[in-house]
CSV table of C-alpha atoms in Angstrom, one decimal:
chain,number,residue,atom,x,y,z
A,767,MET,CA,43.8,23.1,4.3
A,768,ASN,CA,43.9,23.1,8.1
A,769,SER,CA,44.0,26.9,7.8
A,770,LEU,CA,40.5,26.8,6.3
A,771,ILE,CA,39.2,24.8,9.3
A,772,LEU,CA,40.8,27.2,11.7
A,773,LYS,CA,39.2,30.1,9.8
A,774,ILE,CA,35.7,28.5,10.0
A,775,ARG,CA,36.2,27.9,13.8
A,776,ARG,CA,37.3,31.5,14.3
A,777,GLU,CA,34.2,32.8,12.4
A,778,LEU,CA,31.9,30.5,14.4
A,779,LYS,CA,33.3,31.8,17.6
A,780,GLU,CA,33.1,35.4,16.4
A,781,ASN,CA,29.4,34.9,15.6
A,782,SER,CA,28.5,33.1,18.8
A,783,ASP,CA,26.4,34.5,21.6
A,784,GLU,CA,25.5,33.2,25.1
A,785,LYS,CA,21.7,33.4,24.5
A,786,THR,CA,21.9,31.1,21.5
A,787,ARG,CA,24.3,28.7,23.3
A,788,LYS,CA,21.9,28.4,26.3
A,789,SER,CA,18.7,28.1,24.2
A,790,SER,CA,20.3,25.4,21.9
A,791,GLN,CA,20.6,23.0,24.8
A,792,ASN,CA,16.8,23.2,25.4
A,793,PHE,CA,16.2,21.0,22.3
A,794,PHE,CA,18.2,18.1,23.6
A,795,LYS,CA,18.1,15.7,26.5
A,796,GLU,CA,21.7,14.8,26.1
A,797,ARG,CA,24.4,17.5,26.6
A,798,ILE,CA,25.6,19.0,23.4
A,799,THR,CA,28.8,21.0,22.6
A,800,CYS,CA,28.0,24.1,20.7
A,801,HIS,CA,29.5,27.5,19.8
A,802,GLY,CA,26.1,29.2,20.1
A,803,VAL,CA,25.7,30.3,16.5
A,804,LYS,CA,22.3,30.7,14.8
A,805,THR,CA,21.5,28.2,12.1
A,806,ALA,CA,21.2,30.8,9.3
A,807,ILE,CA,24.7,32.1,10.1
A,808,VAL,CA,26.2,28.6,10.2
A,809,GLN,CA,24.7,28.0,6.7
A,810,LYS,CA,26.2,31.2,5.4
A,811,ILE,CA,29.6,30.4,6.8
A,812,SER,CA,29.4,26.9,5.4
A,813,LYS,CA,28.4,28.0,1.9
A,814,GLU,CA,31.1,30.7,1.7
A,815,HIS,CA,33.9,28.4,2.6
A,816,PHE,CA,32.7,25.5,0.4
A,817,ALA,CA,33.0,27.9,-2.5
A,818,LEU,CA,36.7,28.1,-1.7
A,819,LEU,CA,37.0,24.3,-2.2
A,820,LYS,CA,35.9,24.4,-5.8
A,821,GLY,CA,37.9,21.9,-7.8
A,822,ARG,CA,39.3,20.1,-4.8
A,823,PRO,CA,39.1,16.3,-4.8
A,824,LYS,CA,36.2,14.8,-3.0
A,825,ARG,CA,38.5,12.7,-0.8
A,826,GLU,CA,40.2,15.9,0.4
A,827,ILE,CA,36.9,17.6,1.2
A,828,PHE,CA,35.6,14.4,3.0
A,829,ASP,CA,38.8,14.6,5.1
A,830,LEU,CA,38.0,18.1,6.1
A,831,CYS,CA,34.4,17.0,6.9
A,832,GLU,CA,35.9,14.4,9.2
A,833,GLU,CA,38.0,17.0,11.0
A,834,LEU,CA,34.9,19.1,11.5
A,835,TRP,CA,33.0,16.1,12.9
A,836,ARG,CA,35.9,15.2,15.2
A,837,SER,CA,35.6,18.5,17.1
A,838,GLY,CA,32.2,17.5,18.6
A,839,TYR,CA,30.7,21.0,18.1
A,840,ILE,CA,27.2,20.7,16.6
A,841,GLU,CA,27.7,23.7,14.3
A,842,GLU,CA,30.8,22.1,12.8
A,843,SER,CA,28.9,18.9,12.2
A,844,PHE,CA,26.3,21.0,10.3
A,845,VAL,CA,29.0,22.4,8.1
A,846,ALA,CA,30.4,18.9,7.4
A,847,CYS,CA,26.8,17.7,6.5
A,848,ASN,CA,26.3,20.6,4.1
A,849,TRP,CA,29.6,19.9,2.4
A,850,SER,CA,29.1,16.2,2.1
A,851,TYR,CA,25.6,16.8,0.6
A,852,SER,CA,27.0,19.4,-1.8
A,853,LEU,CA,29.3,16.6,-3.2
A,854,ARG,CA,26.3,14.3,-4.0
A,855,ARG,CA,26.9,14.3,-7.8
A,856,GLU,CA,30.3,12.7,-7.0
A,857,TYR,CA,29.1,9.9,-4.7
A,858,GLU,CA,30.5,6.4,-5.3
A,859,GLY,CA,29.5,3.1,-3.7
A,860,GLY,CA,32.5,3.1,-1.4
A,861,ASP,CA,31.4,6.4,0.3
A,862,PHE,CA,28.9,4.5,2.3
A,863,LYS,CA,31.5,3.3,4.8
A,864,ILE,CA,32.7,6.9,5.3
A,865,PHE,CA,29.2,8.0,6.2
A,866,GLU,CA,28.7,5.0,8.4
A,867,LYS,CA,32.0,5.9,10.3
A,868,TRP,CA,30.8,9.4,10.8
A,869,ILE,CA,27.5,8.2,12.4
A,870,GLY,CA,29.1,5.5,14.5
A,871,SER,CA,32.1,7.5,15.7
A,872,TYR,CA,31.0,11.2,15.8
A,873,VAL,CA,27.2,11.6,15.9
A,874,SER,CA,26.1,12.4,19.5
A,875,ASN,CA,22.7,14.1,19.1
A,876,TRP,CA,19.6,13.8,17.0
A,877,ALA,CA,20.1,17.0,15.0
A,878,SER,CA,23.5,16.0,13.6
A,879,CYS,CA,22.2,12.5,13.0
A,880,ASP,CA,19.1,13.8,11.0
A,881,THR,CA,21.0,16.4,9.1
A,882,LEU,CA,23.5,13.9,7.8
A,883,CYS,CA,21.0,11.1,7.2
A,884,ASN,CA,18.1,13.0,5.7
A,885,HIS,CA,20.3,14.5,3.0
A,886,THR,CA,23.7,12.9,2.5
A,887,VAL,CA,22.8,9.3,3.3
A,888,GLY,CA,19.3,9.5,1.9
A,889,GLU,CA,20.6,10.8,-1.4
A,890,PHE,CA,23.3,8.2,-1.5
A,891,LEU,CA,20.7,5.4,-1.0
A,892,GLN,CA,18.6,6.7,-3.9
A,893,MET,CA,21.7,6.5,-6.1
A,894,TYR,CA,22.9,3.1,-4.7
A,895,PRO,CA,19.9,1.2,-3.4
A,896,GLY,CA,22.0,-1.9,-3.1
A,897,HIS,CA,23.2,-0.5,0.2
A,898,LEU,CA,19.7,-0.6,1.8
A,899,ALA,CA,20.6,-4.0,3.3
A,900,GLU,CA,23.3,-2.2,5.4
A,901,LEU,CA,20.6,-0.2,7.2
A,902,LYS,CA,19.2,-3.4,8.6
A,903,LYS,CA,22.6,-4.0,10.2
A,904,TRP,CA,22.4,-0.5,11.7
A,905,ALA,CA,19.0,-1.3,13.1
A,906,ARG,CA,20.6,-4.1,15.1
A,907,SER,CA,23.5,-1.9,16.4
A,908,THR,CA,24.1,-1.2,20.1
A,909,ASN,CA,24.7,2.5,19.0
A,910,ARG,CA,21.5,4.4,19.3
A,911,TRP,CA,22.5,6.8,16.5
A,912,LEU,CA,23.0,4.1,14.0
A,913,ARG,CA,19.6,2.6,15.0
A,914,ARG,CA,18.0,6.0,14.5
A,915,ALA,CA,20.0,6.5,11.3
A,916,ALA,CA,18.6,3.2,9.9
A,917,ALA,CA,15.2,4.9,9.9
A,918,VAL,CA,15.8,8.6,9.2
A,919,SER,CA,18.0,7.9,6.2
A,920,LEU,CA,14.8,6.8,4.4
A,921,ILE,CA,12.7,9.9,5.1
A,922,VAL,CA,13.1,11.5,1.7
A,923,PRO,CA,12.8,8.2,-0.3
A,924,ALA,CA,9.8,7.3,1.8
A,925,LYS,CA,7.9,10.5,0.9
A,926,LYS,CA,8.4,9.4,-2.7
A,927,GLY,CA,6.8,6.0,-2.1
A,928,LYS,CA,10.2,4.2,-2.5
A,929,TYR,CA,11.6,1.2,-0.7
A,930,LEU,CA,8.3,0.2,1.1
A,931,ASN,CA,9.4,-3.3,1.9
A,932,ASP,CA,12.7,-2.1,3.3
A,933,ILE,CA,10.9,0.5,5.4
A,934,LEU,CA,8.6,-2.1,6.9
A,935,GLN,CA,11.5,-4.5,7.6
A,936,ILE,CA,13.4,-1.7,9.4
A,937,ALA,CA,10.3,-0.8,11.4
A,938,ASP,CA,10.0,-4.5,12.4
A,939,LEU,CA,13.6,-4.5,13.6
A,940,LEU,CA,13.2,-1.3,15.6
A,941,LEU,CA,9.6,-2.0,16.8
A,942,LEU,CA,10.4,-2.8,20.4
A,943,ASP,CA,13.3,-0.4,20.8
A,944,ARG,CA,13.2,1.2,24.2
A,945,ASP,CA,15.1,4.4,23.2
A,946,ASP,CA,12.6,7.2,22.6
A,947,LEU,CA,14.8,8.8,20.0
A,948,VAL,CA,14.8,5.6,18.0
A,949,GLN,CA,11.1,5.3,18.4
A,950,LYS,CA,10.6,8.8,17.1
A,951,GLY,CA,13.0,8.0,14.3
A,952,TYR,CA,11.1,5.0,12.9
A,953,GLY,CA,7.8,6.6,13.6
A,954,TRP,CA,8.9,9.6,11.5
A,955,MET,CA,10.0,7.1,8.8
A,956,LEU,CA,6.5,5.5,8.8
A,957,LYS,CA,4.8,8.9,8.7
A,958,ALA,CA,6.9,10.0,5.7
A,959,ALA,CA,6.0,6.7,3.9
A,960,SER,CA,2.3,7.2,4.7
A,961,GLN,CA,2.3,10.3,2.5
A,962,ALA,CA,2.6,8.2,-0.5
A,963,ARG,CA,1.6,4.7,0.8
A,964,GLN,CA,-1.1,5.5,3.3
A,965,LYS,CA,-3.0,2.2,3.1
A,966,GLU,CA,0.0,0.0,3.5
A,967,ILE,CA,1.4,2.1,6.4
A,968,TYR,CA,-2.0,2.2,8.1
A,969,ASP,CA,-2.4,-1.6,7.7
A,970,TYR,CA,1.1,-2.0,9.2
A,971,VAL,CA,0.3,0.2,12.2
A,972,ILE,CA,-3.0,-1.5,12.9
A,973,GLY,CA,-1.3,-4.9,12.8
A,974,LYS,CA,1.5,-3.8,15.2
A,975,LYS,CA,-0.3,-1.4,17.5
A,976,SER,CA,-0.5,-3.8,20.4
A,977,LEU,CA,3.3,-3.9,20.4
A,978,MET,CA,4.3,-0.5,19.0
A,979,PRO,CA,5.3,2.1,21.6
A,980,ARG,CA,2.8,5.0,21.8
A,981,THR,CA,5.5,7.5,20.9
A,982,ALA,CA,6.3,5.7,17.6
A,983,LEU,CA,2.6,5.1,16.9
A,984,ARG,CA,1.7,8.8,17.3
A,985,TYR,CA,4.5,9.8,15.0
A,986,ALA,CA,3.5,7.2,12.4
A,987,ILE,CA,-0.2,8.3,12.0
A,988,GLU,CA,0.3,12.0,12.3
A,989,LYS,CA,-0.4,12.7,8.6
A,990,MET,CA,-3.4,10.4,8.3
A,991,PRO,CA,-7.0,11.6,8.3
A,992,ALA,CA,-8.6,12.1,11.8
A,993,ALA,CA,-10.8,9.0,11.5
A,994,LEU,CA,-7.9,6.7,10.9
A,995,ARG,CA,-5.8,8.3,13.6
A,996,LYS,CA,-8.6,7.8,16.1
A,997,LYS,CA,-9.0,4.2,15.2
A,998,ALA,CA,-5.3,3.6,15.3
A,999,MET,CA,-5.0,5.1,18.8
A,1000,GLY,CA,-8.1,3.2,20.1
A,1001,LYS,CA,-7.8,0.3,22.5
C-alpha cells in the first residue's frame, strides 16, 4: 500500500504551483509545509484514491492516514481527514485514541486541526458521547492544538443544540487561555451553540464578559441579534 501513498504524493506534486504555495502561507501565522495544491484538486485526488481502498480493513486505512499525517504536508493531512471521515460508519470506541494521537503528534496548524475535529472527531462524539469527558482533559493540555480541538470538535453537535453542559464546561476551562487560536476556537464553539441555544449562550457570555478575552467574545456573539451584540460588547 506504500505505492498508493507514493502515487498520491506524486499527483500532489504534479498539481502544485508556486502561486498557491505562497498564498497558502498567508492564512497562517505559523509556518506550514505545503505542496501548493488548490483545495478542490486535493479533494478530487483524495476521493479517487479512497475508491481504490474499497473493502480494505479500517485499521489498514487508518495506518495509511497516519503515514499521510506523518509527512507534515497540509494537503496530505486533508487527504487523511477525508479518509477517516469516510469511515465514520465503522467507528468504534477505541478509535478515539487514534484521533487523539493524530492531534497530539501531527497537527501543526488550525486548518488541519479543524478539518479533523469538525468532521471525524465531531461525528465520533455524536456516536460515542461517553468520550466527551476526554475533551476536558484536552482543554487542560499544554498542546495548543489539543486545547483548540477540545472546542472545535463540538462545532457540529453544538449547532444541533447538543451537549450544552459540556460546551460550557469546556468554555470555562479555556476561558483565560492566552493563545488566540484557542480563544477563537472556543469562541467559535459558543457561536455554534448560540444558533440553537441563544439564551443560554448569551447568559453565559454576559456572566463571563469581564474575564473573557475580546477575541473569544466577538466570535461567541457573532450570530446574535445586533442589540444583544451591542450589550455584550458594552463596558
